[in-house]
PDB file of C-alpha atoms and ligand atoms in Angstrom:
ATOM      1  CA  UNK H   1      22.945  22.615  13.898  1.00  0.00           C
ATOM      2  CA  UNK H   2      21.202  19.874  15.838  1.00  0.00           C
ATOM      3  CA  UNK H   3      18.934  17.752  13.570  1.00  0.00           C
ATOM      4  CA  UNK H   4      15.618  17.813  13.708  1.00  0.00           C
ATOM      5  CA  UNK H   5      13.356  15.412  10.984  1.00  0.00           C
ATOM      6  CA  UNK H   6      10.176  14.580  12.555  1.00  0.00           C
ATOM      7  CA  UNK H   7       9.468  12.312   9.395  1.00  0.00           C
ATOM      8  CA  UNK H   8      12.379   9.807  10.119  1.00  0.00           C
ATOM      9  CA  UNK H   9      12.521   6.612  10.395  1.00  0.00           C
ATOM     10  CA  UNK H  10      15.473   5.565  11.552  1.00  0.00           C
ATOM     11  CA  UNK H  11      16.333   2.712  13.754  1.00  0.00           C
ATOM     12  CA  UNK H  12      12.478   1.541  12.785  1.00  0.00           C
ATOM     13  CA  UNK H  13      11.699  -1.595  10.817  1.00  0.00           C
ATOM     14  CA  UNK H  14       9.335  -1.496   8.341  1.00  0.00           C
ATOM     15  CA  UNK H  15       7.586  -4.126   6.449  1.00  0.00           C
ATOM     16  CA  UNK H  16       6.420  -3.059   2.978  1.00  0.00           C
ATOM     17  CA  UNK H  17       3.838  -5.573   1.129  1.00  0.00           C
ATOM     18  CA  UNK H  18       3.912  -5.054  -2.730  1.00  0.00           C
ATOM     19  CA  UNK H  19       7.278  -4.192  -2.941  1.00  0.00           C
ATOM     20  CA  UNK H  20       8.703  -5.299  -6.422  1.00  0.00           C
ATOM     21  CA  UNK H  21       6.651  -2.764  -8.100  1.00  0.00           C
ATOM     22  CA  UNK H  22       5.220   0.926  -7.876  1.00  0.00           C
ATOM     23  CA  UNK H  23       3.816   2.752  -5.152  1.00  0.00           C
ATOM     24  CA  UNK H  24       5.218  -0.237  -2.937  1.00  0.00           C
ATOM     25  CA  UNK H  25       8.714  -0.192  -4.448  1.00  0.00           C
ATOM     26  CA  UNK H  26       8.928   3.601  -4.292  1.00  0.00           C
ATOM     27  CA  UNK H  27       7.667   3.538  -0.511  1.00  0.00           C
ATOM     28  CA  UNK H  28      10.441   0.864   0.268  1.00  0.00           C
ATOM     29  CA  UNK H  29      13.083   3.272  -1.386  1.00  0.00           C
ATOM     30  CA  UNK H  30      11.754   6.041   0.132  1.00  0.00           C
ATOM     31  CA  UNK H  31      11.656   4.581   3.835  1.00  0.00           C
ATOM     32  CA  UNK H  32      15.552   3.438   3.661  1.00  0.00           C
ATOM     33  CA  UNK H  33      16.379   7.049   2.876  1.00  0.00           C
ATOM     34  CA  UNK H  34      14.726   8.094   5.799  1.00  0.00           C
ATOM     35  CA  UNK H  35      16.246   5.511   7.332  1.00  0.00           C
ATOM     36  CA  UNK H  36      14.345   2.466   8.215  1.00  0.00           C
ATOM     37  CA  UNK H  37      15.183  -1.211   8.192  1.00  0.00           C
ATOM     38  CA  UNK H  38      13.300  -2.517   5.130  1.00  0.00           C
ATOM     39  CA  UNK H  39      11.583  -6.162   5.132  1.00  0.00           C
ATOM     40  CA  UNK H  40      10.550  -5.679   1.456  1.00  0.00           C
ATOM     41  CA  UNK H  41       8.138  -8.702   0.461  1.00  0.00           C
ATOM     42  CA  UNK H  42       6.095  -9.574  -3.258  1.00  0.00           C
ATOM     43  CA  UNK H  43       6.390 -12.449  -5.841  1.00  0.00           C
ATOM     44  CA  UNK H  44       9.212 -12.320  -8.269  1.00  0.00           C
ATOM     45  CA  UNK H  45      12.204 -13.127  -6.568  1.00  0.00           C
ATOM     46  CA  UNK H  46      14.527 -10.929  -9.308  1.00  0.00           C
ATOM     47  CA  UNK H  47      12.258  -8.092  -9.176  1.00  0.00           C
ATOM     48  CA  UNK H  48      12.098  -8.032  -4.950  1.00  0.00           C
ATOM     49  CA  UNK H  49      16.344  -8.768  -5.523  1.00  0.00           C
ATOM     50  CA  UNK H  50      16.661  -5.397  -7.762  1.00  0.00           C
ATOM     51  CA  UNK H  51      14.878  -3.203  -5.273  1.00  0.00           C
ATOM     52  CA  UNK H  52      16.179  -4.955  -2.553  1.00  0.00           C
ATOM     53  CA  UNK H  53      19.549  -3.800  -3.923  1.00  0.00           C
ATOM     54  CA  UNK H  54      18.253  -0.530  -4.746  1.00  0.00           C
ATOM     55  CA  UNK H  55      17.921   0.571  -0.737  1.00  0.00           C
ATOM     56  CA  UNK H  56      19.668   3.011   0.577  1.00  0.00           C
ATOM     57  CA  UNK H  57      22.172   1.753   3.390  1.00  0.00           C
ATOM     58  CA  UNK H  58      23.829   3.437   6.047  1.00  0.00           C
ATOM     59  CA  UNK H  59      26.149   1.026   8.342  1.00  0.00           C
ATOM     60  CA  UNK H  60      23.528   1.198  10.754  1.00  0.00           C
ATOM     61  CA  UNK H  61      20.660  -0.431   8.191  1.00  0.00           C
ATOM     62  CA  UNK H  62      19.652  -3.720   7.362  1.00  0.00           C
ATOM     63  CA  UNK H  63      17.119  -4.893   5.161  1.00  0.00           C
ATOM     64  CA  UNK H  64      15.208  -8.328   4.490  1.00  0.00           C
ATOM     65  CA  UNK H  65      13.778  -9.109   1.556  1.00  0.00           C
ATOM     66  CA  UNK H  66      10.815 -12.384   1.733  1.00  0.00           C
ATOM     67  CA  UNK H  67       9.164 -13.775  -1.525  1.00  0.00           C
ATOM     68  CA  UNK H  68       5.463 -14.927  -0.848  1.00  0.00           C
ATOM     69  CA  UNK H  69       2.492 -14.647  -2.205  1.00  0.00           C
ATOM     70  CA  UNK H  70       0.107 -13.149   0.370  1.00  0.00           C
ATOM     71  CA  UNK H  71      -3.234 -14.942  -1.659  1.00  0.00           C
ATOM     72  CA  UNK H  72      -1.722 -17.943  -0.133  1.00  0.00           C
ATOM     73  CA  UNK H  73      -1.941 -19.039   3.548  1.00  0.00           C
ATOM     74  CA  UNK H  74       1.444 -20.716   2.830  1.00  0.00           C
ATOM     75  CA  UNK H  75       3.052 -17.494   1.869  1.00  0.00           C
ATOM     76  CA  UNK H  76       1.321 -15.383   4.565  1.00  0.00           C
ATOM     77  CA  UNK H  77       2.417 -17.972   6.771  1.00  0.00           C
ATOM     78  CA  UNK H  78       6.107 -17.831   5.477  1.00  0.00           C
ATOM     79  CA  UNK H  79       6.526 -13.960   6.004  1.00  0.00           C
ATOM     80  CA  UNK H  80       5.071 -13.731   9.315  1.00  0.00           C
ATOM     81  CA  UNK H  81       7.355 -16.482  10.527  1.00  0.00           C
ATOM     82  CA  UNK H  82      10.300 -14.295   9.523  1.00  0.00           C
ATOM     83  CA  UNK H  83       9.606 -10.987  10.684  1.00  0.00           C
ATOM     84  CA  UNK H  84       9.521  -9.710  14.560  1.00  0.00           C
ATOM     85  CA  UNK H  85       9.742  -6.272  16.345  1.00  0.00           C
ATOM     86  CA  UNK H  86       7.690  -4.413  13.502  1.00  0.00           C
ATOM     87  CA  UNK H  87       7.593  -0.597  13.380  1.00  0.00           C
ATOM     88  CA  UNK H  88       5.276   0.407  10.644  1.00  0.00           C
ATOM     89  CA  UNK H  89       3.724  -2.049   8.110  1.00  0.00           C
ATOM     90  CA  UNK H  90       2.480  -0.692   4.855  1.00  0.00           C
ATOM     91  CA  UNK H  91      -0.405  -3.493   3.020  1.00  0.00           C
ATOM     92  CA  UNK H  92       0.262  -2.191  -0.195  1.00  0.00           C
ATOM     93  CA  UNK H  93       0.110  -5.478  -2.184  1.00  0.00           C
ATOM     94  CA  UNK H  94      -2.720  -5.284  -4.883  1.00  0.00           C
ATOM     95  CA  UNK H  95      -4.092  -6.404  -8.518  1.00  0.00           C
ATOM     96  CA  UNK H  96      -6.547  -4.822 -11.419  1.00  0.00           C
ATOM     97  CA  UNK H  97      -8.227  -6.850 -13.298  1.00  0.00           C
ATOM     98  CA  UNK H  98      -9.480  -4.316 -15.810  1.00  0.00           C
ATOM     99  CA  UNK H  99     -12.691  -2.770 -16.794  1.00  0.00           C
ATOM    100  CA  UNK H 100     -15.927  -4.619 -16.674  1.00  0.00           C
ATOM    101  CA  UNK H 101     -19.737  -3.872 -16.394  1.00  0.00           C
ATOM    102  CA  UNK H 102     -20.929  -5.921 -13.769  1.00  0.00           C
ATOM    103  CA  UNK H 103     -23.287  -8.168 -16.333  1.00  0.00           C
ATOM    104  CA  UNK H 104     -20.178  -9.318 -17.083  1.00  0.00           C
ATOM    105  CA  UNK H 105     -17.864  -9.983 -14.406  1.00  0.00           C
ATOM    106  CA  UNK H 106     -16.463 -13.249 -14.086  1.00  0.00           C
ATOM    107  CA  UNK H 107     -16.169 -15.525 -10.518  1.00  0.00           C
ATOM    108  CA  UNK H 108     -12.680 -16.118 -10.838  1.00  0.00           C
ATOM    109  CA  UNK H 109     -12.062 -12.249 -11.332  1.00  0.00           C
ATOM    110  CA  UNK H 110     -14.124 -11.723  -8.181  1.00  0.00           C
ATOM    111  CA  UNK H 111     -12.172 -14.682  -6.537  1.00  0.00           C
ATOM    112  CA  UNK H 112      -9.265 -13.222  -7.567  1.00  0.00           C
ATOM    113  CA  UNK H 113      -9.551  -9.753  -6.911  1.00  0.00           C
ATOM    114  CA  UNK H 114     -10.908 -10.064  -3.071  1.00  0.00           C
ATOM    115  CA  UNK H 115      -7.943 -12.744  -2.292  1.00  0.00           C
ATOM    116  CA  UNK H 116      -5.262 -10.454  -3.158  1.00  0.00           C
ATOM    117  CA  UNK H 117      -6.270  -6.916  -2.950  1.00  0.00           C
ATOM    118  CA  UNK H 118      -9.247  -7.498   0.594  1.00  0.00           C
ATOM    119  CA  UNK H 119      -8.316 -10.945   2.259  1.00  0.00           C
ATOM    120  CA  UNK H 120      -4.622 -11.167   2.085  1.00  0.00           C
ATOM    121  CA  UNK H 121      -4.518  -7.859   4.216  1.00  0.00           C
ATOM    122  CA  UNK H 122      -7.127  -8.359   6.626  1.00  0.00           C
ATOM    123  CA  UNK H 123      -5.085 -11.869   7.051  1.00  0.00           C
ATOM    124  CA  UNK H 124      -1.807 -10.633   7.266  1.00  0.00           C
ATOM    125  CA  UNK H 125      -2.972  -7.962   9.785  1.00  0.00           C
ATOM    126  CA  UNK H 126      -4.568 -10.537  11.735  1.00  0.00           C
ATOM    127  CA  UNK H 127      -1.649 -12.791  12.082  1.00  0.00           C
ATOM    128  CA  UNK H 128       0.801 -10.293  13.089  1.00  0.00           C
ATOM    129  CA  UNK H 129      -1.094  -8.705  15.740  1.00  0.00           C
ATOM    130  CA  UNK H 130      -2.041 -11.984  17.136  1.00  0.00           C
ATOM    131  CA  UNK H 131       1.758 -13.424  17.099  1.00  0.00           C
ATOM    132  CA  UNK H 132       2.330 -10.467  18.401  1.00  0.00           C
ATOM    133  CA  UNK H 133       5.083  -9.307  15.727  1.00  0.00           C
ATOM    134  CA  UNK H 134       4.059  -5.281  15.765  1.00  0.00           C
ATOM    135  CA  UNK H 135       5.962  -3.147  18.411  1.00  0.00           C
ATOM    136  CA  UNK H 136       3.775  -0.437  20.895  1.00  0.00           C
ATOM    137  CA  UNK H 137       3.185   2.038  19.329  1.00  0.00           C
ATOM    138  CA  UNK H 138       3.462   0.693  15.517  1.00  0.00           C
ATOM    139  CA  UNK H 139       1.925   2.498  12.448  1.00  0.00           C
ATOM    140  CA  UNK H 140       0.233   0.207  10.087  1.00  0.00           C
ATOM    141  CA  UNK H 141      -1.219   1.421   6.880  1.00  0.00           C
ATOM    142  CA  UNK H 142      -3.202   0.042   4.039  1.00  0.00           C
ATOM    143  CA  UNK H 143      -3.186   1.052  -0.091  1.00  0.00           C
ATOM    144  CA  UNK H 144      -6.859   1.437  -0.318  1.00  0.00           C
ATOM    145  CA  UNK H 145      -8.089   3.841  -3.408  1.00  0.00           C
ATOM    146  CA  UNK H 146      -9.262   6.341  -4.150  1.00  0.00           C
ATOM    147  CA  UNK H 147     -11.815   4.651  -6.276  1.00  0.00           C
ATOM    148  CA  UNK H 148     -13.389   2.661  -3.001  1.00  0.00           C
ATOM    149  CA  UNK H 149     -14.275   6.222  -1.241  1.00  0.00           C
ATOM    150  CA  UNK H 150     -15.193   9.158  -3.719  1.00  0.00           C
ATOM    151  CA  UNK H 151     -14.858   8.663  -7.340  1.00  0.00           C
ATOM    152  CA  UNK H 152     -16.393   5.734  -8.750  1.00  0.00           C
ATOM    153  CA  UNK H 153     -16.446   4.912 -12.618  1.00  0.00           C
ATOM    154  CA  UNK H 154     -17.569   2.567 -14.821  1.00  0.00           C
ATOM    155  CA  UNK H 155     -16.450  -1.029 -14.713  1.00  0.00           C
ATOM    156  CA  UNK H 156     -14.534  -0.656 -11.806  1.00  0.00           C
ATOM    157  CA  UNK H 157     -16.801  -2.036  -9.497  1.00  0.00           C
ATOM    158  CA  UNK H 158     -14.607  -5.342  -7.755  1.00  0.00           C
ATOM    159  CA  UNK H 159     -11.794  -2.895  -7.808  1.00  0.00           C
ATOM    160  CA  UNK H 160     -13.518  -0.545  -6.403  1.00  0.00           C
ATOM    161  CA  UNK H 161     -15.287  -2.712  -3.762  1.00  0.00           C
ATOM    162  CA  UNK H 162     -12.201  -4.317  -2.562  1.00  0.00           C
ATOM    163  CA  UNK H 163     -10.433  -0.741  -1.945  1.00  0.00           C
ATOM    164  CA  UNK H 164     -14.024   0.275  -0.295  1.00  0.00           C
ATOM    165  CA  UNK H 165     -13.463  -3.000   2.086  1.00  0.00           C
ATOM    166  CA  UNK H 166      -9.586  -2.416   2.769  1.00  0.00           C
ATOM    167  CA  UNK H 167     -10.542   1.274   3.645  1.00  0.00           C
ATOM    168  CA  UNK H 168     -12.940   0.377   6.423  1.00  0.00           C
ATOM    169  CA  UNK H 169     -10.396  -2.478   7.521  1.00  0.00           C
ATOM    170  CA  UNK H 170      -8.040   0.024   8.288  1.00  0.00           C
ATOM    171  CA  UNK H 171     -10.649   2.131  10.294  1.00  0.00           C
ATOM    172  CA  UNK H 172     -11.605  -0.770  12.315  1.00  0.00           C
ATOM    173  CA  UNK H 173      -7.804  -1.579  13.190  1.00  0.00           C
ATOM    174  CA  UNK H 174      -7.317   1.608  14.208  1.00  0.00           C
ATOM    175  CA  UNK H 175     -10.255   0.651  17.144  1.00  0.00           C
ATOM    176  CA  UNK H 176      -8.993  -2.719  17.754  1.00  0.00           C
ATOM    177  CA  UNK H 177      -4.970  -2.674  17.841  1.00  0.00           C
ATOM    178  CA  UNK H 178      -5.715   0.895  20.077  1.00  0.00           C
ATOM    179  CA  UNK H 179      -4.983  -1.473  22.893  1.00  0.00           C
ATOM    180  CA  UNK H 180      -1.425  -1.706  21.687  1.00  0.00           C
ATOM    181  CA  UNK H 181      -1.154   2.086  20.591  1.00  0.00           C
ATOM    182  CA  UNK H 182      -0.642   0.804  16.983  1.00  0.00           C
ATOM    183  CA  UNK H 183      -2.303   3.721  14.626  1.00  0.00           C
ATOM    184  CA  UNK H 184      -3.656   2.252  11.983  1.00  0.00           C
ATOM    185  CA  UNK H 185      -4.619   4.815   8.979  1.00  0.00           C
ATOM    186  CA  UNK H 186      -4.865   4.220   4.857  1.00  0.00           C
ATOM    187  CA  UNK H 187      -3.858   6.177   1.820  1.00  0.00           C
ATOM    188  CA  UNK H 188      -6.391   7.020  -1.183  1.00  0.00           C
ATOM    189  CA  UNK H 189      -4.480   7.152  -4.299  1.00  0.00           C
ATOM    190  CA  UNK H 190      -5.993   8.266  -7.349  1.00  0.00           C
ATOM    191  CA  UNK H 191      -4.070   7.339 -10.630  1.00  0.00           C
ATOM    192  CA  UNK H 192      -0.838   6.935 -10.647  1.00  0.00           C
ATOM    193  CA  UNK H 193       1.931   6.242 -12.645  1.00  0.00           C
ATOM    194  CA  UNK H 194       3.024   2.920 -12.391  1.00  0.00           C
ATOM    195  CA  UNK H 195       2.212  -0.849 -13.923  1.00  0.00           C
ATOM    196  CA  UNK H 196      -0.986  -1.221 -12.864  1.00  0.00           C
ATOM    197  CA  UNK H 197      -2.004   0.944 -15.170  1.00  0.00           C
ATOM    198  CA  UNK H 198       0.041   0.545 -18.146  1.00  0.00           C
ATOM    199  CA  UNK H 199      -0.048  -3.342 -18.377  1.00  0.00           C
ATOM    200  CA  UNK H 200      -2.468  -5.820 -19.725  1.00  0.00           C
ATOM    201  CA  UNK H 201      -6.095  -5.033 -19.190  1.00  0.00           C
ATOM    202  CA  UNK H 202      -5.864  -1.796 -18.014  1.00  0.00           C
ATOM    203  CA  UNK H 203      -7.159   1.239 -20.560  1.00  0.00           C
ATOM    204  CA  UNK H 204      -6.448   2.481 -23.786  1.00  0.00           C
ATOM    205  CA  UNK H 205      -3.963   4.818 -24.350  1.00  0.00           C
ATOM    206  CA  UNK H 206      -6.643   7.731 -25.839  1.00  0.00           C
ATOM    207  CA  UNK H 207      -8.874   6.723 -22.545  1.00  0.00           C
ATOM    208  CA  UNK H 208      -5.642   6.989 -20.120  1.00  0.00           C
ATOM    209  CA  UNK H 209      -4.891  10.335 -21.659  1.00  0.00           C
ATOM    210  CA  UNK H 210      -8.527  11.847 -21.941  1.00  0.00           C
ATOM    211  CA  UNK H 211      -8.886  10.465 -17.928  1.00  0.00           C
ATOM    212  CA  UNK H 212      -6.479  13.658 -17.143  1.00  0.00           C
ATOM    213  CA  UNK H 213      -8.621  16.116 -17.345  1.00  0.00           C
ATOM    214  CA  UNK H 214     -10.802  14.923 -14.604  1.00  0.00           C
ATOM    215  CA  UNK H 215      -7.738  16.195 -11.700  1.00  0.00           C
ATOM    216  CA  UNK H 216      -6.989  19.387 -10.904  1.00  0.00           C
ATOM    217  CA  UNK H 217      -3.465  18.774 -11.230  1.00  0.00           C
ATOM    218  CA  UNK H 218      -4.125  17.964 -15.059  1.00  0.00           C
ATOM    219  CA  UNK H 219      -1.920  14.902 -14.304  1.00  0.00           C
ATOM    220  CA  UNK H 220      -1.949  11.683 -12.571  1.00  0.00           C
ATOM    221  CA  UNK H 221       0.647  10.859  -9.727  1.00  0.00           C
ATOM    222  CA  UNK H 222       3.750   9.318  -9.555  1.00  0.00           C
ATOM    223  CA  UNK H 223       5.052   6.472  -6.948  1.00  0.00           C
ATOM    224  CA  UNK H 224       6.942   8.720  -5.246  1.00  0.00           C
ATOM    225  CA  UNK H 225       4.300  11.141  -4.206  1.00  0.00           C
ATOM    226  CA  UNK H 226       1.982   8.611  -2.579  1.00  0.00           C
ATOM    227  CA  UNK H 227       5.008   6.818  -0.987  1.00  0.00           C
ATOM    228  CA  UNK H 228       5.821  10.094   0.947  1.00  0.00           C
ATOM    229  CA  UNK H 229       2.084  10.487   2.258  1.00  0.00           C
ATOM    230  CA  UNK H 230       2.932   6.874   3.506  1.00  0.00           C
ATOM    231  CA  UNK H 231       6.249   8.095   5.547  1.00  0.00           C
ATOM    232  CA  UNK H 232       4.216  10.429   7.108  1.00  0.00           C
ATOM    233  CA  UNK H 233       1.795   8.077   8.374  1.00  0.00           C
ATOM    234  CA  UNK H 234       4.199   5.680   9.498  1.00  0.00           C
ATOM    235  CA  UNK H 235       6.347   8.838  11.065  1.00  0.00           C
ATOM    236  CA  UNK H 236       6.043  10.314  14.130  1.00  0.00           C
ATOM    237  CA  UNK H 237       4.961  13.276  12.303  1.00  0.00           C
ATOM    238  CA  UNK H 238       1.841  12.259  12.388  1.00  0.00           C
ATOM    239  CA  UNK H 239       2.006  10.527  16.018  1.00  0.00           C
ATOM    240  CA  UNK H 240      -1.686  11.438  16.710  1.00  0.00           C
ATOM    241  CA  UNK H 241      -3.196  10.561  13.531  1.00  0.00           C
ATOM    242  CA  UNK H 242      -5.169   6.980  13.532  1.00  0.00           C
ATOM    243  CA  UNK H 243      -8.317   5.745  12.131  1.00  0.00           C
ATOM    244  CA  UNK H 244      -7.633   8.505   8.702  1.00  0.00           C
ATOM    245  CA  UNK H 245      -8.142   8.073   5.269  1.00  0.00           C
ATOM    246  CA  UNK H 246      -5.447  10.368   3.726  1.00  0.00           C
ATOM    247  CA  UNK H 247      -6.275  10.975  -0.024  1.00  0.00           C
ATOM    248  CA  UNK H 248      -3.611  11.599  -2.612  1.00  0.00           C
ATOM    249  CA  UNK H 249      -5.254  12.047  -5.955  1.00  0.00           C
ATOM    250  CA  UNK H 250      -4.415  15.305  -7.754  1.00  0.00           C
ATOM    251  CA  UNK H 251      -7.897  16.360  -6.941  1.00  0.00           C
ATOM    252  CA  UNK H 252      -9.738  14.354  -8.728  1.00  0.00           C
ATOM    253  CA  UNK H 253     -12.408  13.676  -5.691  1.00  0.00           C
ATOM    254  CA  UNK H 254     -13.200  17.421  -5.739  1.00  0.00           C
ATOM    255  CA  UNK H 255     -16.298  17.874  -6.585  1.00  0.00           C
ATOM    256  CA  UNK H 256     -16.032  20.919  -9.605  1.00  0.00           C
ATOM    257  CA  UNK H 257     -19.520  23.234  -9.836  1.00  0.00           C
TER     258      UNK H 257
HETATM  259  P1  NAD W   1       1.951  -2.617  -9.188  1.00  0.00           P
HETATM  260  O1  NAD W   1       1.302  -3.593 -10.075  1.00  0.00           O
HETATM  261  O2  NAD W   1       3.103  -1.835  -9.703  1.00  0.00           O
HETATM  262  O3  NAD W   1       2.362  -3.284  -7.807  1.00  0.00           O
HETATM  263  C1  NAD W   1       1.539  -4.222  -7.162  1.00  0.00           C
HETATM  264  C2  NAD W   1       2.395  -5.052  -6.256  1.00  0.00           C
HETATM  265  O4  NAD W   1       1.576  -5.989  -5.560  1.00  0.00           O
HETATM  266  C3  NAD W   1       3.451  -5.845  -7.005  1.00  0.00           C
HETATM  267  O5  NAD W   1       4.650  -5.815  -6.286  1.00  0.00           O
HETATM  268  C4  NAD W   1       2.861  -7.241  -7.020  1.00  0.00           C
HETATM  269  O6  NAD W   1       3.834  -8.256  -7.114  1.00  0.00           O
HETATM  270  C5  NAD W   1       2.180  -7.261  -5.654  1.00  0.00           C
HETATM  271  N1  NAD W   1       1.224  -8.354  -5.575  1.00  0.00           N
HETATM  272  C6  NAD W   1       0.143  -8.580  -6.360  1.00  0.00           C
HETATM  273  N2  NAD W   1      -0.446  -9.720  -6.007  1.00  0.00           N
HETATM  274  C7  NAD W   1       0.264 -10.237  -4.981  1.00  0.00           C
HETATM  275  C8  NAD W   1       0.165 -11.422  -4.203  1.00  0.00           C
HETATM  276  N3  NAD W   1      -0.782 -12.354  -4.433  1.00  0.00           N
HETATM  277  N4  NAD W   1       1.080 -11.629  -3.227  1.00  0.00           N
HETATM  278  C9  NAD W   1       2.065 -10.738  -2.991  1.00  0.00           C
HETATM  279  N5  NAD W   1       2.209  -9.606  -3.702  1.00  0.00           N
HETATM  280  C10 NAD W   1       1.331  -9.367  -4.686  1.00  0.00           C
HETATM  281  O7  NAD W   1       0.783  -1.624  -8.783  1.00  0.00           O
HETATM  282  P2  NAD W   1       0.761  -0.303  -7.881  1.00  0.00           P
HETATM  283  O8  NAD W   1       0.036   0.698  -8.669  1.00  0.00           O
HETATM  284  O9  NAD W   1       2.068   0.023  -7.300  1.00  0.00           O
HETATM  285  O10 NAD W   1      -0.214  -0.817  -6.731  1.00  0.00           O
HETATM  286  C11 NAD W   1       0.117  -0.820  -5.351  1.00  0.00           C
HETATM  287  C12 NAD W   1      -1.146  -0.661  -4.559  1.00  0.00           C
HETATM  288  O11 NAD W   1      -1.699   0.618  -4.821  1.00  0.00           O
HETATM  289  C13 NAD W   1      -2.235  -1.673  -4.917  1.00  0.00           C
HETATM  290  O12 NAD W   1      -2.907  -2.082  -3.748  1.00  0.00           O
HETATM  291  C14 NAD W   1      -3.174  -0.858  -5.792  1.00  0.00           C
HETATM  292  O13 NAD W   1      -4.471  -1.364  -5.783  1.00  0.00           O
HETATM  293  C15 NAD W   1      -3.062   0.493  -5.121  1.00  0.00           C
HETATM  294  N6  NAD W   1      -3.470   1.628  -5.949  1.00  0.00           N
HETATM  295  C16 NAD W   1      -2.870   1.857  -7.145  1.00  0.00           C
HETATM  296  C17 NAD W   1      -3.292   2.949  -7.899  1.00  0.00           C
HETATM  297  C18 NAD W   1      -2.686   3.247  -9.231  1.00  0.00           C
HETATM  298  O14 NAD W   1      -3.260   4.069  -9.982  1.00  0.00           O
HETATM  299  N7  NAD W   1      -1.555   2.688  -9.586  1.00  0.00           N
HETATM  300  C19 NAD W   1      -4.304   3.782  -7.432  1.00  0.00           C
HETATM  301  C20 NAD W   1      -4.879   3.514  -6.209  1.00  0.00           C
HETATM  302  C21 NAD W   1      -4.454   2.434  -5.447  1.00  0.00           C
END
């Protein structure tokens, strides 16, 4: 039977921001099986190692793994340098800060917040269109949130901005890199299983639990489930798809009567 996966990704390399952790470590895992070449790029040097070593591998596959900090102009600077011939780049990389009322939100937070999780992607995206490192035809797409487009809560509002920001970034790639017939989309995640939201700062356990109710699912997602709405924005499944915000969250966005 001849094979026919319009969601492969073989022979394509794909960088994947974020990787040492979550939705960007699941993505990375999930693109090898499909086949891609993997450039898998974050912080911790052991944590990018163990996923680096957790990619599947065919003899055909080879995968790069970069430690930088993408806050930095240094570590922007190091990763572009390294990669070339780009496929599909998922801008994943992000932090939470927790929960605060805006009376009481701190400049470094802010600082901190917009480096990481608005400027290091509009940067990145920048200087690898410029240096020309994405292929014709490349699918680039952005982590945004769920929680910058349609469901907004309390304290959440830097967070909330910065996916907001991100969101229309993408959109207004998609009209600029046209030129080049890179699509440029972004995926709306509600809450999802992974570090984020289980580490320092982030919500109580009763709150975390109680939040479930709001999704029509009745649960939040897992990496694995966002990663794959990834694929098929950087697949050719979705060849004529550009300038889309794709939302993933359980239903939580629905608005209930
Ligand atoms: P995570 O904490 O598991 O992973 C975040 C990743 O970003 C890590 O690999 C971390 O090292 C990397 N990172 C943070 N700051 C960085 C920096 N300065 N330079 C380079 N890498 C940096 O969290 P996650 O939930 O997997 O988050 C991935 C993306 O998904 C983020 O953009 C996040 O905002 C977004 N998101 C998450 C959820 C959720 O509920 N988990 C929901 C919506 C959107």
């Amino acid at each position: 039977m001849k094979e026919y996966n319009p969601f492969g990704l073989s022979g394509k390399w794909v960088l994947v921001t974020g990787a040492s952790s979550g939705i960007g470590r699941a993505t990375a895992l999930e693109c090898a099986l499909l086949g891609a070449n993997v450039v898998v790029t974050g912080r911790n040097e052991s944590r990018l190692q163990a996923v680096c070593d957790e990619l599947d591998r065919s003899e055909e596959q080879q995968h790069l793994m970069v430690v930088a900090d993408l806050a930095t102009d240094k570590g922007l600077d190091s990763l572009v340098r390294v990669v070339d011939n780009l496929d599909g780049v998922v801008s994943n990389a992000g932090i939470a800060r927790g929960n605060v009322p805006i009376k009481f939100l701190k400049d470094d937070v802010l600082d901190d917040v917009l480096d990481v999780n608005l400027k290091s992607h509009v940067k990145l995206a920048r200087n690898l269109f410029k240096k020309k490192k994405l292929n014709k035809g490349a699918s680039y797409v952005f982590t945004a949130s769920i929680s910058g487009v349609a469901s907004f809560t309390v304290g959440n509002a830097v967070y909330g901005m910065s996916k907001s920001a991100v969101n229309a970034f993408a959109h207004y790639c998609a009209v600029d890199f046209s030129s080049r017939q890179i699509r440029c989309n972004a995926v709306c995640p509600g809450m999802i299983e992974t570090p984020m939201n289980t580490g320092e700062g982030s919500v109580s356990q009763e709150d975390y639990e109680r939040n479930k109710e709001h999704y029509l699912l009745k649960r939040y997602g897992r990496p694995e489930e966002v990663a794959r709405a990834i694929v098929f924005l950087l697949s050719e499944a979705s060849s004529f798809v550009t300038g889309h915000s794709l939302i993933v969250d359980g239903g939580v966005s629905v608005p209930v009567n």
